[in-house]
Short mmCIF file of C-alpha atoms in Angstrom, two decimals:
data_model
loop_
_atom_site.label_atom_id
_atom_site.label_comp_id
_atom_site.label_asym_id
_atom_site.label_seq_id
_atom_site.Cartn_x
_atom_site.Cartn_y
_atom_site.Cartn_z
CA MET A 1390 -14.53 -23.80 -12.22
CA GLU A 1391 -11.97 -21.39 -13.69
CA ASN A 1392 -13.80 -18.44 -12.12
CA LEU A 1393 -13.70 -20.19 -8.75
CA LEU A 1394 -9.94 -20.65 -9.09
CA LEU A 1395 -9.55 -17.00 -10.10
CA ALA A 1396 -11.59 -15.88 -7.10
CA GLU A 1397 -9.51 -17.95 -4.68
CA CYS A 1398 -6.22 -16.77 -6.18
CA ALA A 1399 -7.36 -13.14 -5.93
CA HIS A 1400 -6.93 -13.32 -2.15
CA ARG A 1401 -3.35 -14.61 -2.14
CA SER A 1402 -0.15 -14.43 -4.16
CA LEU A 1403 -0.59 -16.10 -7.52
CA VAL A 1404 3.10 -16.94 -7.91
CA GLY A 1405 4.53 -16.80 -4.36
CA TRP A 1406 6.15 -19.91 -2.84
CA PRO A 1407 6.28 -19.33 0.93
CA SER A 1408 8.98 -21.20 2.78
CA PRO A 1409 7.93 -22.87 4.97
CA GLY A 1410 4.41 -23.20 3.65
CA SER A 1411 2.34 -24.55 0.82
CA PRO A 1412 2.99 -23.83 -2.86
CA PRO A 1413 0.65 -21.50 -4.78
CA LEU A 1414 -2.99 -22.58 -4.80
CA LEU A 1415 -2.99 -23.18 -8.55
CA VAL A 1416 -0.01 -25.54 -8.28
CA ARG A 1417 -1.63 -27.50 -5.44
CA TRP A 1418 -4.80 -27.83 -7.50
CA ALA A 1419 -2.95 -28.90 -10.65
CA ALA A 1420 -0.99 -31.55 -8.75
CA PHE A 1421 -4.18 -33.63 -8.77
CA ALA A 1422 -5.29 -32.75 -12.30
CA THR A 1423 -5.76 -35.43 -14.95
CA PRO A 1424 -5.42 -35.15 -18.74
CA ALA A 1425 -9.20 -34.78 -18.87
CA VAL A 1426 -9.01 -31.80 -16.50
CA ALA A 1427 -6.25 -30.28 -18.64
CA ALA A 1428 -8.49 -30.61 -21.70
CA THR A 1429 -11.43 -28.99 -19.89
CA LEU A 1430 -9.45 -26.23 -18.14
CA PRO A 1431 -6.46 -25.68 -20.44
CA VAL A 1432 -5.52 -22.18 -19.26
CA PRO A 1433 -5.23 -22.80 -15.48
CA CYS A 1434 -3.35 -26.05 -16.14
CA ALA A 1435 -0.88 -24.36 -18.50
CA ILE A 1436 -0.34 -21.55 -15.99
CA ALA A 1437 0.21 -24.04 -13.15
CA MET A 1438 2.79 -25.88 -15.23
CA GLY A 1439 4.53 -22.56 -15.93
CA LEU A 1440 4.61 -21.71 -12.22
CA ALA A 1441 6.01 -25.13 -11.36
CA GLY A 1442 8.63 -24.85 -14.09
CA ALA A 1443 9.68 -21.39 -12.91
CA HIS A 1444 10.10 -22.56 -9.32
CA GLU A 1445 12.07 -25.62 -10.34
CA GLN A 1446 14.29 -23.51 -12.59
CA ARG A 1447 14.94 -20.98 -9.82
CA GLU A 1448 15.38 -23.33 -6.86
CA GLY A 1449 16.64 -26.54 -8.50
CA ILE A 1450 17.45 -29.34 -6.09
CA ARG A 1451 17.26 -26.93 -3.12
CA SER A 1452 13.51 -26.62 -3.49
CA ARG A 1453 11.41 -27.64 -0.50
CA HIS A 1454 8.49 -28.05 -2.88
CA LYS A 1455 10.12 -30.55 -5.23
CA ILE A 1456 7.38 -33.11 -4.67
CA TRP A 1457 4.75 -30.60 -5.85
CA THR A 1458 6.61 -29.31 -8.90
CA SER A 1459 7.57 -32.81 -10.03
CA ARG A 1460 4.00 -34.02 -9.71
CA VAL A 1461 2.58 -31.11 -11.73
CA LEU A 1462 5.20 -31.42 -14.47
CA GLN A 1463 4.77 -35.19 -14.76
CA ARG A 1464 0.97 -35.08 -14.79
CA LEU A 1465 0.55 -32.23 -17.26
CA ASN A 1466 3.53 -32.62 -19.58
CA GLY A 1467 2.20 -33.18 -23.07
CA HIS A 1468 -1.35 -32.23 -22.08
CA VAL A 1469 -1.12 -28.42 -21.93
CA ASP A 1470 -0.36 -25.60 -24.35
CA GLN A 1471 3.44 -25.48 -24.13
CA PRO A 1472 3.89 -21.91 -25.44
CA MET A 1473 1.44 -20.69 -22.78
CA SER A 1474 3.27 -22.58 -20.03
CA TRP A 1475 6.59 -21.08 -21.23
CA LEU A 1476 5.06 -17.59 -21.22
CA TRP A 1477 3.85 -18.07 -17.65
CA ARG A 1478 7.15 -19.58 -16.56
CA ASP A 1479 8.88 -16.33 -17.55
CA LEU A 1480 6.10 -14.21 -16.05
CA ALA A 1481 6.49 -16.05 -12.74
CA LEU A 1482 10.27 -15.60 -12.84
CA LEU A 1483 9.81 -11.90 -13.60
CA ALA A 1484 7.34 -11.40 -10.74
CA GLU A 1485 9.86 -12.79 -8.23
CA GLU A 1486 13.03 -11.26 -9.74
CA ARG A 1487 14.72 -8.50 -7.71
CA ASP A 1488 17.81 -7.95 -9.89
CA PRO A 1489 16.91 -5.15 -12.36
CA VAL A 1490 19.27 -6.49 -15.05
CA ALA A 1491 17.81 -10.00 -14.89
CA ALA A 1492 14.30 -8.52 -14.80
CA ALA A 1493 14.99 -6.58 -18.00
CA GLY A 1494 15.95 -9.81 -19.78
CA LEU A 1495 12.83 -11.58 -18.54
CA ARG A 1496 10.65 -8.65 -19.55
CA LEU A 1497 12.04 -8.83 -23.09
CA SER A 1498 11.42 -12.58 -23.18
CA VAL A 1499 7.79 -12.06 -22.12
CA GLU A 1500 7.30 -9.39 -24.79
CA LYS A 1501 8.59 -11.77 -27.48
CA GLN A 1502 6.28 -14.57 -26.35
CA ALA A 1503 3.19 -12.36 -25.96
CA ARG A 1504 1.33 -13.50 -29.05
CA PRO A 1505 -2.24 -12.13 -29.27
CA THR A 1506 -4.02 -15.48 -28.93
CA LEU A 1507 -1.96 -16.61 -25.93
CA TRP A 1508 -2.23 -13.23 -24.25
CA GLY A 1509 -5.96 -12.97 -24.79
CA ARG A 1510 -6.74 -16.48 -23.54
CA SER A 1511 -5.03 -15.91 -20.19
CA LEU A 1512 -5.78 -12.19 -19.83
CA GLU A 1513 -7.88 -12.54 -16.66
CA TRP A 1514 -4.98 -14.32 -14.95
CA LEU A 1515 -2.54 -11.72 -16.28
CA LEU A 1516 -4.63 -8.95 -14.74
CA LEU A 1517 -4.54 -10.81 -11.44
CA LEU A 1518 -0.73 -10.89 -11.64
CA GLY A 1519 -0.41 -7.32 -12.92
CA SER A 1520 0.66 -5.54 -9.73
CA GLN A 1521 3.59 -7.96 -9.35
CA ILE A 1522 4.99 -7.26 -12.83
CA GLU A 1523 4.92 -3.46 -12.58
CA GLY A 1524 2.16 -2.81 -15.10
CA LEU A 1525 3.62 -4.92 -17.91
CA ASP A 1526 0.20 -6.58 -18.26
CA VAL A 1527 -1.40 -3.22 -19.02
CA ALA A 1528 1.30 -1.98 -21.40
CA LEU A 1529 1.35 -5.16 -23.50
CA THR A 1530 -2.43 -5.51 -23.49
CA VAL A 1531 -2.90 -1.94 -24.74
CA ALA A 1532 -0.25 -2.43 -27.42
CA LEU A 1533 -1.72 -5.75 -28.60
CA ALA A 1534 -5.32 -4.55 -28.46
CA ASP A 1535 -4.43 -1.67 -30.76
CA LYS A 1536 -3.98 -4.14 -33.64
CA HIS A 1537 -5.65 -7.41 -32.65
CA PRO A 1538 -9.43 -7.85 -32.19
CA THR A 1539 -8.86 -11.06 -30.18
CA VAL A 1540 -7.18 -9.05 -27.43
CA ARG A 1541 -9.87 -6.36 -27.50
CA ARG A 1542 -12.51 -9.06 -27.09
CA ALA A 1543 -10.51 -10.53 -24.19
CA VAL A 1544 -10.47 -7.12 -22.50
CA SER A 1545 -14.26 -6.82 -22.88
CA ARG A 1546 -14.69 -10.34 -21.49
CA SER A 1547 -12.48 -9.54 -18.50
CA CYS A 1548 -14.58 -6.44 -17.76
CA CYS A 1549 -17.47 -8.82 -17.03
CA SER A 1550 -15.42 -11.10 -14.76
CA PRO A 1551 -17.13 -12.04 -11.47
CA VAL A 1552 -13.75 -11.53 -9.75
CA LEU A 1553 -13.60 -7.90 -8.61
CA PRO A 1554 -9.81 -7.25 -8.88
CA VAL A 1555 -9.83 -8.62 -12.43
CA ARG A 1556 -12.91 -6.61 -13.40
CA LEU A 1557 -11.55 -3.34 -12.00
CA ARG A 1558 -8.15 -3.70 -13.65
CA ALA A 1559 -9.80 -4.71 -16.93
CA ALA A 1560 -11.95 -1.58 -16.83
CA GLY A 1561 -8.81 0.51 -16.54
CA VAL A 1562 -7.21 -1.34 -19.45
CA ARG A 1563 -10.33 -0.83 -21.57
CA ALA A 1564 -10.24 2.89 -20.83
CA ALA A 1565 -6.65 2.97 -22.12
CA THR A 1566 -7.47 0.90 -25.23
CA GLU A 1567 -10.48 3.04 -26.15
CA ASN A 1568 -8.59 6.31 -25.75
CA THR A 1569 -8.36 8.19 -29.06
CA ARG A 1570 -4.86 9.52 -28.47
CA PRO A 1571 -1.92 7.97 -30.36
CA LEU A 1572 -0.72 4.61 -29.01
CA GLU A 1573 2.71 6.03 -28.12
CA GLN A 1574 1.17 8.63 -25.80
CA ARG A 1575 -1.04 6.06 -24.09
CA LEU A 1576 1.92 3.73 -23.50
CA LEU A 1577 3.95 6.64 -22.15
CA ASP A 1578 1.17 7.35 -19.62
CA ILE A 1579 1.27 3.71 -18.48
CA VAL A 1580 5.06 3.70 -18.12
CA SER A 1581 4.98 7.05 -16.28
CA ALA A 1582 2.43 5.72 -13.81
CA SER A 1583 4.59 2.65 -13.19
CA VAL A 1584 7.66 4.82 -12.56
CA ASP A 1585 5.67 7.09 -10.24
CA THR A 1586 4.62 4.18 -8.02
CA ARG A 1587 8.30 3.28 -7.61
CA ARG A 1588 9.57 6.83 -7.06
CA ALA A 1589 11.04 5.93 -3.66
CA ASP A 1590 13.06 3.05 -5.12
CA PHE A 1591 16.68 3.23 -6.23
CA PRO A 1592 17.69 4.39 -8.81
CA ARG A 1593 15.37 7.35 -8.45
CA PRO A 1594 13.75 8.47 -11.71
CA LEU A 1595 13.67 12.14 -10.66
CA SER A 1596 16.11 14.31 -8.78
CA ALA A 1597 15.13 16.29 -5.68
CA PRO A 1598 13.00 18.22 -5.06
CA SER A 1599 10.69 16.87 -7.79
CA SER A 1600 10.74 13.31 -6.48
CA THR A 1601 10.19 14.03 -2.79
CA TRP A 1602 7.73 16.13 -0.83
CA LEU A 1603 10.45 17.09 1.68
CA ALA A 1604 13.04 18.20 -0.94
CA ASP A 1605 15.58 15.74 0.43
CA HIS A 1606 15.65 11.96 -0.10
CA GLY A 1607 17.60 11.25 3.07
CA LEU A 1608 15.16 13.22 5.20
CA GLU A 1609 12.17 11.55 3.59
CA ASP A 1610 13.70 8.11 4.21
CA LEU A 1611 14.15 9.01 7.89
CA VAL A 1612 10.52 10.10 8.17
CA ARG A 1613 9.26 7.03 6.35
CA GLY A 1614 11.41 4.71 8.47
CA ALA A 1615 10.32 6.27 11.76
CA THR A 1616 6.67 6.04 10.77
CA ARG A 1617 7.06 2.42 9.67
CA ARG A 1618 8.70 1.45 12.97
CA ALA A 1619 6.03 3.23 15.01
CA VAL A 1620 3.21 1.52 13.12
CA ALA A 1621 4.90 -1.89 13.45
CA GLU A 1622 5.29 -1.41 17.21
CA PHE A 1623 1.65 -0.33 17.46
CA ALA A 1624 0.53 -3.40 15.49
CA ARG A 1625 2.40 -5.66 17.91
CA SER A 1626 0.63 -4.05 20.87
CA VAL A 1627 -2.90 -4.13 19.44
CA PRO A 1628 -3.68 -7.74 20.50
CA ASP A 1629 -3.12 -6.68 24.12
CA LEU A 1630 -5.25 -3.54 23.67
CA GLY A 1631 -8.18 -5.13 21.88
CA ALA A 1632 -10.69 -4.26 24.60
CA ALA A 1633 -9.45 -0.70 25.00
CA GLU A 1634 -11.39 2.36 23.90
CA GLU A 1635 -10.30 4.06 20.70
CA GLU A 1636 -8.87 7.00 22.67
CA HIS A 1637 -6.37 4.69 24.34
CA LEU A 1638 -5.46 3.07 21.02
CA THR A 1639 -4.98 6.49 19.43
CA ALA A 1640 -2.83 7.70 22.32
CA THR A 1641 -0.67 4.57 22.04
CA LEU A 1642 -0.04 5.13 18.33
CA LEU A 1643 0.78 8.80 18.88
CA ALA A 1644 3.17 7.93 21.71
CA ASN A 1645 4.96 5.48 19.41
CA LEU A 1646 5.26 8.14 16.70
CA VAL A 1647 6.58 10.72 19.15
CA GLY A 1648 9.10 8.21 20.52
CA GLU A 1649 10.42 7.28 17.08
CA PHE A 1650 10.70 10.85 15.84
CA THR A 1651 12.30 12.05 19.06
CA ALA A 1652 14.94 9.32 18.70
CA LEU A 1653 15.85 10.27 15.11
CA PRO A 1654 18.64 12.76 15.97
CA ALA A 1655 20.34 10.11 18.14
CA HIS A 1656 20.06 7.55 15.32
CA THR A 1657 21.63 9.93 12.81
CA ARG A 1658 24.50 10.84 15.17
CA LEU A 1659 25.30 7.15 15.67
CA ALA A 1660 25.27 6.66 11.91
CA GLY A 1661 27.65 9.58 11.47
CA VAL A 1662 25.30 11.57 9.23
CA THR A 1663 23.71 14.96 9.61
CA GLY A 1664 20.11 14.60 10.66
CA PRO A 1665 17.21 17.01 11.01
CA HIS A 1666 16.54 19.16 14.06
CA LEU A 1667 13.22 17.89 15.32
CA ARG A 1668 10.64 19.20 17.73
CA VAL A 1669 7.80 16.77 18.33
CA GLY A 1670 4.82 17.34 20.57
CA HIS A 1671 1.23 16.34 21.01
CA ARG A 1672 -1.72 17.06 23.26
CA THR A 1673 -4.96 15.23 23.92
CA VAL A 1674 -8.12 17.01 22.82
CA THR A 1675 -11.30 17.04 24.87
CA LYS A 1676 -14.53 15.41 23.77
CA LYS A 1677 -15.95 18.89 23.23
CA GLU A 1678 -13.13 19.78 20.84
CA GLU A 1679 -13.53 16.47 19.03
CA ARG A 1680 -17.21 17.17 18.43
CA GLY A 1681 -16.31 20.60 17.13
CA ASN A 1682 -13.71 19.57 14.56
CA GLY A 1683 -14.99 16.06 13.83
CA ALA A 1684 -11.59 14.43 14.28
CA ASP A 1685 -9.61 12.43 16.83
CA ILE A 1686 -6.17 13.46 15.59
CA GLY A 1687 -4.97 16.69 14.07
CA VAL A 1688 -1.53 16.43 12.48
CA VAL A 1689 0.52 19.54 11.72
CA VAL A 1690 3.86 19.20 9.95
CA ASP A 1691 6.09 22.27 9.87
CA VAL A 1692 9.21 21.82 7.72
CA ARG A 1693 11.90 24.47 7.38
CA ALA A 1694 14.96 23.79 5.25
CA PRO A 1695 16.75 27.17 5.00
CA GLY A 1696 17.13 28.26 1.42
CA ARG A 1697 15.39 25.16 0.10
CA LEU A 1698 11.91 24.64 1.48
CA GLN A 1699 9.39 26.03 3.93
CA LEU A 1700 6.25 23.95 4.26
CA ARG A 1701 3.38 23.76 6.70
CA THR A 1702 0.70 21.19 6.04
CA GLY A 1703 -1.80 19.29 8.11
CA ASP A 1704 -4.64 16.86 8.18
CA LEU A 1705 -7.51 15.76 10.39
CA ILE A 1706 -7.99 12.06 11.11
CA GLN A 1707 -11.09 10.33 12.45
CA VAL A 1708 -10.21 7.10 14.24
CA LYS A 1709 -12.58 4.15 14.02
CA LYS A 1710 -11.87 1.13 16.16
#
């Protein structure tokens, strides 16, 4: 039963409370749990109680899900492992926290509560949450596994999980735990990887040009924003183009990209900032050319920042409907 719950939660947010919408799957399930269920499935029930407690603590009387949280807390109070529910309450708060100062406090609280037995028992669920807590699951698991056999056994167990996201993440954790390098170096690798995935966030961990492929954060933000808008516009038009051939779909996406990039100088003038000088163009290739190069789209980016950067790069893209 626990594996079934894990599998279902792997396809949705474990801790997200959409508004409007239903509460997390685990909370909805636990709202109908009995003391006997809590005794049989102690880990999911303790996690559900932690999620309900976190939501009630964050939202208070404003919560639209009060009926769900109250029901879970009333049904399971006194029937679950309280330290585990407290650990998961803080994990859920951390996963949803956007204030870096508050997140630092929650991270410290989680580290203090991460006792080997608790951590090992709920490791599969922690690995499912991992991407929402910026790799804290990996860092703490590696640190605990270095000294505690119970955590190492939990990692091995998770590597055999029938739930693919859990199994893949566990395999990565095991690779880190079995590495022969000193623990400090392994943890530094984990932290560095976490920082690298957030390199576009503020504050930026590296200064230009190291942290940006265009040697300028403002320019990269413009490029990223234009691309994001073009893709969003294309996504909105796809339902009306569903029966179209892939050439028409490709041409529509390219037209959106050209439109967004062509408009960038006007956007920057309105904002009162200095923008890039852009020249954007595209041409449609013939079927004969496509067969020759094996691609539907050839992208060439030519960047010239006098005295700072000169870059020409490109890629070939094969479009599949």
